[in-house]
Amino acid sequence: MFEFAFIVVRTLFMYVFLLIIFRLMGKREIAELSILDLVVFLMIAELAAVSIEDTEMPLYKVILPIVALLIIQLALALLSLRNKKIRELLDGKPTIIIHQGKIDEKAMKKERYNYDDLLQQLREKEVFSLDEVAFAILEPSGDLSVMKKNNKPGNYEYELALPLILDGVILEDHLRKMNLTRPWLCEQLEYRGISHESEISFCSYHHGKFVISKKKG
């Protein structure tokens, strides 16, 4: 009876402890978990399961590795907030699969993403023909974001609001996709009193309008 009560108390302790750990790691939907998040969560879950199964194991031998994983996770999250390259390394980056109604097979091959995957995810978005799609973006989570074509004929060149600057870095590939140039962007920034892209945390251009957020501090 004592052993049973001990297991229950130990399980409740681990339950509360893990709730605190996961809350400290931040709020993210399951579908938005990066590979790093998933690895950390699996390791923590395994450690917790071992601690419950092996009642003779001292709790500190489980708590210390979990706290170490928490510290690593928070440190990497802080680094990824400050550095775009680290963020892309840890979380990946979106990939444009369909651009202005044209399928980018090179991008699909790079992501090991096939037509069956594409058609299935389009059907999940209630899109049943590739001809309906103006843009499709494969997100780092594996979800597919879809923008349908307008009923009006014409091009969709500026329908997709791609970021042009993130964390002070100009995204050259996005400029090319929107048929814009770096000198043009720098000229537009200078006109708005911004001498260098390093002053900007986020910048996008949509329907002839800029959305600009400057860095603080």
PDB file of C-alpha atoms in Angstrom:
ATOM      1  CA  MET A   1       0.000   0.000   0.000  1.00  0.00           C
ATOM      2  CA  PHE A   2       2.831   2.363   0.880  1.00  0.00           C
ATOM      3  CA  GLU A   3       4.569   1.604  -2.435  1.00  0.00           C
ATOM      4  CA  PHE A   4       1.360   2.354  -4.344  1.00  0.00           C
ATOM      5  CA  ALA A   5       0.939   5.693  -2.550  1.00  0.00           C
ATOM      6  CA  PHE A   6       4.610   6.504  -3.192  1.00  0.00           C
ATOM      7  CA  ILE A   7       4.171   5.915  -6.947  1.00  0.00           C
ATOM      8  CA  VAL A   8       1.041   8.115  -7.020  1.00  0.00           C
ATOM      9  CA  VAL A   9       2.783  10.955  -5.183  1.00  0.00           C
ATOM     10  CA  ARG A  10       5.869  10.649  -7.409  1.00  0.00           C
ATOM     11  CA  THR A  11       3.687  10.716 -10.517  1.00  0.00           C
ATOM     12  CA  LEU A  12       1.800  13.794  -9.319  1.00  0.00           C
ATOM     13  CA  PHE A  13       5.073  15.541  -8.541  1.00  0.00           C
ATOM     14  CA  MET A  14       6.446  14.814 -12.019  1.00  0.00           C
ATOM     15  CA  TYR A  15       3.168  15.955 -13.570  1.00  0.00           C
ATOM     16  CA  VAL A  16       3.289  19.348 -11.831  1.00  0.00           C
ATOM     17  CA  PHE A  17       7.026  19.670 -12.453  1.00  0.00           C
ATOM     18  CA  LEU A  18       6.631  19.016 -16.190  1.00  0.00           C
ATOM     19  CA  LEU A  19       3.738  21.494 -16.432  1.00  0.00           C
ATOM     20  CA  ILE A  20       6.027  24.167 -15.008  1.00  0.00           C
ATOM     21  CA  ILE A  21       8.873  23.179 -17.361  1.00  0.00           C
ATOM     22  CA  PHE A  22       6.680  23.298 -20.469  1.00  0.00           C
ATOM     23  CA  ARG A  23       5.160  26.640 -19.447  1.00  0.00           C
ATOM     24  CA  LEU A  24       8.664  28.059 -19.039  1.00  0.00           C
ATOM     25  CA  MET A  25       9.526  26.872 -22.551  1.00  0.00           C
ATOM     26  CA  GLY A  26       6.812  29.119 -23.979  1.00  0.00           C
ATOM     27  CA  LYS A  27       3.492  28.738 -25.758  1.00  0.00           C
ATOM     28  CA  ARG A  28       3.530  27.020 -29.122  1.00  0.00           C
ATOM     29  CA  GLU A  29       0.933  24.922 -30.874  1.00  0.00           C
ATOM     30  CA  ILE A  30       1.802  21.262 -31.420  1.00  0.00           C
ATOM     31  CA  ALA A  31       1.740  21.799 -35.197  1.00  0.00           C
ATOM     32  CA  GLU A  32       4.259  24.627 -34.848  1.00  0.00           C
ATOM     33  CA  LEU A  33       6.881  22.635 -32.949  1.00  0.00           C
ATOM     34  CA  SER A  34      10.296  22.652 -34.575  1.00  0.00           C
ATOM     35  CA  ILE A  35      12.448  19.531 -34.797  1.00  0.00           C
ATOM     36  CA  LEU A  36      14.471  20.870 -31.859  1.00  0.00           C
ATOM     37  CA  ASP A  37      11.305  21.322 -29.774  1.00  0.00           C
ATOM     38  CA  LEU A  38      10.171  17.814 -30.633  1.00  0.00           C
ATOM     39  CA  VAL A  39      13.520  16.255 -29.695  1.00  0.00           C
ATOM     40  CA  VAL A  40      13.586  18.093 -26.350  1.00  0.00           C
ATOM     41  CA  PHE A  41       9.983  17.158 -25.551  1.00  0.00           C
ATOM     42  CA  LEU A  42      10.611  13.494 -26.378  1.00  0.00           C
ATOM     43  CA  MET A  43      13.729  13.429 -24.192  1.00  0.00           C
ATOM     44  CA  ILE A  44      11.862  15.034 -21.303  1.00  0.00           C
ATOM     45  CA  ALA A  45       8.951  12.622 -21.707  1.00  0.00           C
ATOM     46  CA  GLU A  46      11.344   9.657 -21.696  1.00  0.00           C
ATOM     47  CA  LEU A  47      13.109  10.918 -18.566  1.00  0.00           C
ATOM     48  CA  ALA A  48       9.768  11.424 -16.819  1.00  0.00           C
ATOM     49  CA  ALA A  49       8.590   7.928 -17.779  1.00  0.00           C
ATOM     50  CA  VAL A  50      11.798   6.357 -16.461  1.00  0.00           C
ATOM     51  CA  SER A  51      11.468   8.232 -13.159  1.00  0.00           C
ATOM     52  CA  ILE A  52       7.934   6.914 -12.668  1.00  0.00           C
ATOM     53  CA  GLU A  53       8.784   3.324 -13.631  1.00  0.00           C
ATOM     54  CA  ASP A  54      11.976   3.150 -11.569  1.00  0.00           C
ATOM     55  CA  THR A  55      10.881   4.223  -8.090  1.00  0.00           C
ATOM     56  CA  GLU A  56      14.367   3.524  -6.695  1.00  0.00           C
ATOM     57  CA  MET A  57      15.944   6.189  -8.876  1.00  0.00           C
ATOM     58  CA  PRO A  58      16.548   9.448  -6.955  1.00  0.00           C
ATOM     59  CA  LEU A  59      14.447  12.263  -8.394  1.00  0.00           C
ATOM     60  CA  TYR A  60      17.423  14.598  -8.718  1.00  0.00           C
ATOM     61  CA  LYS A  61      18.847  12.293 -11.413  1.00  0.00           C
ATOM     62  CA  VAL A  62      15.772  13.085 -13.497  1.00  0.00           C
ATOM     63  CA  ILE A  63      15.219  16.708 -12.492  1.00  0.00           C
ATOM     64  CA  LEU A  64      18.798  17.824 -13.288  1.00  0.00           C
ATOM     65  CA  PRO A  65      18.782  16.603 -16.938  1.00  0.00           C
ATOM     66  CA  ILE A  66      15.326  18.105 -17.480  1.00  0.00           C
ATOM     67  CA  VAL A  67      16.433  21.472 -16.074  1.00  0.00           C
ATOM     68  CA  ALA A  68      19.562  21.274 -18.277  1.00  0.00           C
ATOM     69  CA  LEU A  69      17.342  20.680 -21.335  1.00  0.00           C
ATOM     70  CA  LEU A  70      15.185  23.652 -20.303  1.00  0.00           C
ATOM     71  CA  ILE A  71      18.244  25.914 -20.059  1.00  0.00           C
ATOM     72  CA  ILE A  72      19.499  24.741 -23.478  1.00  0.00           C
ATOM     73  CA  GLN A  73      16.061  25.278 -25.006  1.00  0.00           C
ATOM     74  CA  LEU A  74      15.719  28.796 -23.581  1.00  0.00           C
ATOM     75  CA  ALA A  75      19.262  29.746 -24.604  1.00  0.00           C
ATOM     76  CA  LEU A  76      18.699  28.577 -28.189  1.00  0.00           C
ATOM     77  CA  ALA A  77      15.318  30.342 -28.295  1.00  0.00           C
ATOM     78  CA  LEU A  78      17.000  33.588 -27.212  1.00  0.00           C
ATOM     79  CA  LEU A  79      19.718  33.181 -29.839  1.00  0.00           C
ATOM     80  CA  SER A  80      17.150  32.460 -32.545  1.00  0.00           C
ATOM     81  CA  LEU A  81      15.267  35.646 -31.649  1.00  0.00           C
ATOM     82  CA  ARG A  82      18.394  37.686 -32.207  1.00  0.00           C
ATOM     83  CA  ASN A  83      19.837  35.907 -35.220  1.00  0.00           C
ATOM     84  CA  LYS A  84      17.898  34.986 -38.353  1.00  0.00           C
ATOM     85  CA  LYS A  85      20.453  32.390 -39.520  1.00  0.00           C
ATOM     86  CA  ILE A  86      20.280  30.519 -36.216  1.00  0.00           C
ATOM     87  CA  ARG A  87      16.470  30.689 -36.352  1.00  0.00           C
ATOM     88  CA  GLU A  88      16.453  29.173 -39.831  1.00  0.00           C
ATOM     89  CA  LEU A  89      18.927  26.489 -38.738  1.00  0.00           C
ATOM     90  CA  LEU A  90      16.787  25.489 -35.757  1.00  0.00           C
ATOM     91  CA  ASP A  91      13.275  26.031 -37.107  1.00  0.00           C
ATOM     92  CA  GLY A  92      13.739  25.939 -40.872  1.00  0.00           C
ATOM     93  CA  LYS A  93      12.196  28.531 -43.196  1.00  0.00           C
ATOM     94  CA  PRO A  94       9.104  28.718 -45.415  1.00  0.00           C
ATOM     95  CA  THR A  95       9.443  27.473 -48.985  1.00  0.00           C
ATOM     96  CA  ILE A  96       7.366  28.833 -51.846  1.00  0.00           C
ATOM     97  CA  ILE A  97       6.059  25.796 -53.725  1.00  0.00           C
ATOM     98  CA  ILE A  98       3.730  27.653 -56.104  1.00  0.00           C
ATOM     99  CA  HIS A  99       4.637  31.186 -57.185  1.00  0.00           C
ATOM    100  CA  GLN A 100       2.263  33.245 -59.328  1.00  0.00           C
ATOM    101  CA  GLY A 101       0.446  30.071 -60.352  1.00  0.00           C
ATOM    102  CA  LYS A 102       3.624  28.198 -61.353  1.00  0.00           C
ATOM    103  CA  ILE A 103       4.879  25.133 -59.492  1.00  0.00           C
ATOM    104  CA  ASP A 104       8.524  25.295 -58.405  1.00  0.00           C
ATOM    105  CA  GLU A 105       9.635  21.682 -58.828  1.00  0.00           C
ATOM    106  CA  LYS A 106      13.181  22.547 -57.743  1.00  0.00           C
ATOM    107  CA  ALA A 107      11.853  23.778 -54.388  1.00  0.00           C
ATOM    108  CA  MET A 108       9.700  20.649 -54.070  1.00  0.00           C
ATOM    109  CA  LYS A 109      12.687  18.397 -54.720  1.00  0.00           C
ATOM    110  CA  LYS A 110      14.786  20.298 -52.175  1.00  0.00           C
ATOM    111  CA  GLU A 111      12.118  19.775 -49.513  1.00  0.00           C
ATOM    112  CA  ARG A 112      11.534  16.130 -50.599  1.00  0.00           C
ATOM    113  CA  TYR A 113       7.943  17.126 -51.224  1.00  0.00           C
ATOM    114  CA  ASN A 114       6.008  15.365 -53.987  1.00  0.00           C
ATOM    115  CA  TYR A 115       2.825  16.007 -55.963  1.00  0.00           C
ATOM    116  CA  ASP A 116       0.828  13.593 -53.801  1.00  0.00           C
ATOM    117  CA  ASP A 117       1.760  15.649 -50.721  1.00  0.00           C
ATOM    118  CA  LEU A 118       0.884  18.877 -52.528  1.00  0.00           C
ATOM    119  CA  LEU A 119      -2.489  17.684 -53.822  1.00  0.00           C
ATOM    120  CA  GLN A 120      -3.445  16.188 -50.448  1.00  0.00           C
ATOM    121  CA  GLN A 121      -2.682  19.394 -48.574  1.00  0.00           C
ATOM    122  CA  LEU A 122      -4.501  21.453 -51.191  1.00  0.00           C
ATOM    123  CA  ARG A 123      -7.593  19.262 -50.773  1.00  0.00           C
ATOM    124  CA  GLU A 124      -7.387  19.834 -47.019  1.00  0.00           C
ATOM    125  CA  LYS A 125      -7.619  23.557 -47.845  1.00  0.00           C
ATOM    126  CA  GLU A 126     -10.664  22.844 -50.052  1.00  0.00           C
ATOM    127  CA  VAL A 127      -8.661  23.485 -53.205  1.00  0.00           C
ATOM    128  CA  PHE A 128      -9.248  20.769 -55.786  1.00  0.00           C
ATOM    129  CA  SER A 129      -7.370  22.135 -58.786  1.00  0.00           C
ATOM    130  CA  LEU A 130      -3.841  23.470 -59.115  1.00  0.00           C
ATOM    131  CA  ASP A 131      -5.220  26.064 -61.492  1.00  0.00           C
ATOM    132  CA  GLU A 132      -6.968  27.754 -58.535  1.00  0.00           C
ATOM    133  CA  VAL A 133      -3.703  28.492 -56.723  1.00  0.00           C
ATOM    134  CA  ALA A 134      -1.731  31.733 -57.008  1.00  0.00           C
ATOM    135  CA  PHE A 135       0.700  30.997 -54.178  1.00  0.00           C
ATOM    136  CA  ALA A 136       1.396  28.008 -51.940  1.00  0.00           C
ATOM    137  CA  ILE A 137       3.972  28.165 -49.153  1.00  0.00           C
ATOM    138  CA  LEU A 138       5.275  25.134 -47.284  1.00  0.00           C
ATOM    139  CA  GLU A 139       5.741  26.335 -43.710  1.00  0.00           C
ATOM    140  CA  PRO A 140       8.529  25.066 -41.398  1.00  0.00           C
ATOM    141  CA  SER A 141       5.841  23.146 -39.474  1.00  0.00           C
ATOM    142  CA  GLY A 142       4.963  21.196 -42.653  1.00  0.00           C
ATOM    143  CA  ASP A 143       1.625  22.973 -43.085  1.00  0.00           C
ATOM    144  CA  LEU A 144       0.763  24.433 -46.482  1.00  0.00           C
ATOM    145  CA  SER A 145      -0.447  28.038 -46.702  1.00  0.00           C
ATOM    146  CA  VAL A 146      -2.484  28.692 -49.832  1.00  0.00           C
ATOM    147  CA  MET A 147      -3.584  31.867 -51.603  1.00  0.00           C
ATOM    148  CA  LYS A 148      -6.125  31.415 -54.383  1.00  0.00           C
ATOM    149  CA  LYS A 149      -6.054  33.305 -57.660  1.00  0.00           C
ATOM    150  CA  ASN A 150      -8.253  36.338 -58.189  1.00  0.00           C
ATOM    151  CA  ASN A 151     -11.198  35.920 -60.499  1.00  0.00           C
ATOM    152  CA  LYS A 152      -9.832  38.867 -62.486  1.00  0.00           C
ATOM    153  CA  PRO A 153      -7.259  38.057 -65.155  1.00  0.00           C
ATOM    154  CA  GLY A 154      -3.787  39.487 -64.732  1.00  0.00           C
ATOM    155  CA  ASN A 155      -0.698  38.798 -62.706  1.00  0.00           C
ATOM    156  CA  TYR A 156      -0.415  38.228 -58.969  1.00  0.00           C
ATOM    157  CA  GLU A 157       2.960  39.861 -58.618  1.00  0.00           C
ATOM    158  CA  TYR A 158       2.237  41.867 -55.481  1.00  0.00           C
ATOM    159  CA  GLU A 159      -0.519  39.749 -53.998  1.00  0.00           C
ATOM    160  CA  LEU A 160       1.874  37.926 -51.679  1.00  0.00           C
ATOM    161  CA  ALA A 161       3.277  40.059 -48.863  1.00  0.00           C
ATOM    162  CA  LEU A 162       6.741  38.569 -48.520  1.00  0.00           C
ATOM    163  CA  PRO A 163       9.070  40.119 -45.927  1.00  0.00           C
ATOM    164  CA  LEU A 164      11.871  42.087 -47.556  1.00  0.00           C
ATOM    165  CA  ILE A 165      13.907  42.620 -44.379  1.00  0.00           C
ATOM    166  CA  LEU A 166      14.080  40.462 -41.257  1.00  0.00           C
ATOM    167  CA  ASP A 167      16.311  41.256 -38.276  1.00  0.00           C
ATOM    168  CA  GLY A 168      18.264  43.831 -40.279  1.00  0.00           C
ATOM    169  CA  VAL A 169      18.985  41.481 -43.193  1.00  0.00           C
ATOM    170  CA  ILE A 170      17.659  42.100 -46.718  1.00  0.00           C
ATOM    171  CA  LEU A 171      16.096  38.952 -48.184  1.00  0.00           C
ATOM    172  CA  GLU A 172      17.439  38.959 -51.723  1.00  0.00           C
ATOM    173  CA  ASP A 173      15.421  35.938 -52.869  1.00  0.00           C
ATOM    174  CA  HIS A 174      12.168  37.652 -51.854  1.00  0.00           C
ATOM    175  CA  LEU A 175      13.183  40.784 -53.750  1.00  0.00           C
ATOM    176  CA  ARG A 176      13.780  38.687 -56.855  1.00  0.00           C
ATOM    177  CA  LYS A 177      10.429  36.934 -56.524  1.00  0.00           C
ATOM    178  CA  MET A 178       8.699  40.330 -56.390  1.00  0.00           C
ATOM    179  CA  ASN A 179      10.787  41.713 -59.274  1.00  0.00           C
ATOM    180  CA  LEU A 180      12.306  44.339 -56.976  1.00  0.00           C
ATOM    181  CA  THR A 181      15.945  45.327 -56.510  1.00  0.00           C
ATOM    182  CA  ARG A 182      18.188  46.109 -53.569  1.00  0.00           C
ATOM    183  CA  PRO A 183      19.014  49.658 -54.805  1.00  0.00           C
ATOM    184  CA  TRP A 184      15.278  50.373 -55.151  1.00  0.00           C
ATOM    185  CA  LEU A 185      14.634  49.151 -51.608  1.00  0.00           C
ATOM    186  CA  CYS A 186      17.532  51.165 -50.152  1.00  0.00           C
ATOM    187  CA  GLU A 187      16.258  54.254 -51.952  1.00  0.00           C
ATOM    188  CA  GLN A 188      12.775  53.736 -50.504  1.00  0.00           C
ATOM    189  CA  LEU A 189      14.201  53.308 -47.001  1.00  0.00           C
ATOM    190  CA  GLU A 190      16.346  56.432 -47.329  1.00  0.00           C
ATOM    191  CA  TYR A 191      13.277  58.378 -48.457  1.00  0.00           C
ATOM    192  CA  ARG A 192      11.646  57.296 -45.177  1.00  0.00           C
ATOM    193  CA  GLY A 193      14.602  58.456 -43.085  1.00  0.00           C
ATOM    194  CA  ILE A 194      16.237  55.030 -42.670  1.00  0.00           C
ATOM    195  CA  SER A 195      19.925  55.060 -43.562  1.00  0.00           C
ATOM    196  CA  HIS A 196      20.609  51.308 -43.284  1.00  0.00           C
ATOM    197  CA  GLU A 197      18.628  48.067 -43.250  1.00  0.00           C
ATOM    198  CA  SER A 198      20.278  47.100 -39.942  1.00  0.00           C
ATOM    199  CA  GLU A 199      17.921  49.589 -38.233  1.00  0.00           C
ATOM    200  CA  ILE A 200      14.892  47.470 -39.228  1.00  0.00           C
ATOM    201  CA  SER A 201      13.528  44.367 -37.562  1.00  0.00           C
ATOM    202  CA  PHE A 202      10.757  43.786 -40.142  1.00  0.00           C
ATOM    203  CA  CYS A 203       9.855  45.253 -43.520  1.00  0.00           C
ATOM    204  CA  SER A 204       7.341  44.091 -46.113  1.00  0.00           C
ATOM    205  CA  TYR A 205       5.854  45.606 -49.273  1.00  0.00           C
ATOM    206  CA  HIS A 206       2.274  44.912 -50.329  1.00  0.00           C
ATOM    207  CA  HIS A 207      -0.002  46.681 -52.809  1.00  0.00           C
ATOM    208  CA  GLY A 208       2.439  49.581 -53.021  1.00  0.00           C
ATOM    209  CA  LYS A 209       2.595  50.087 -49.243  1.00  0.00           C
ATOM    210  CA  PHE A 210       5.443  49.429 -46.831  1.00  0.00           C
ATOM    211  CA  VAL A 211       5.074  47.909 -43.379  1.00  0.00           C
ATOM    212  CA  ILE A 212       8.197  48.793 -41.403  1.00  0.00           C
ATOM    213  CA  SER A 213       9.068  47.996 -37.804  1.00  0.00           C
ATOM    214  CA  LYS A 214      12.303  49.506 -36.480  1.00  0.00           C
ATOM    215  CA  LYS A 215      14.526  47.846 -33.922  1.00  0.00           C
ATOM    216  CA  LYS A 216      14.172  49.091 -30.377  1.00  0.00           C
ATOM    217  CA  GLY A 217      17.101  50.090 -28.241  1.00  0.00           C
TER     218      GLY A 217
END
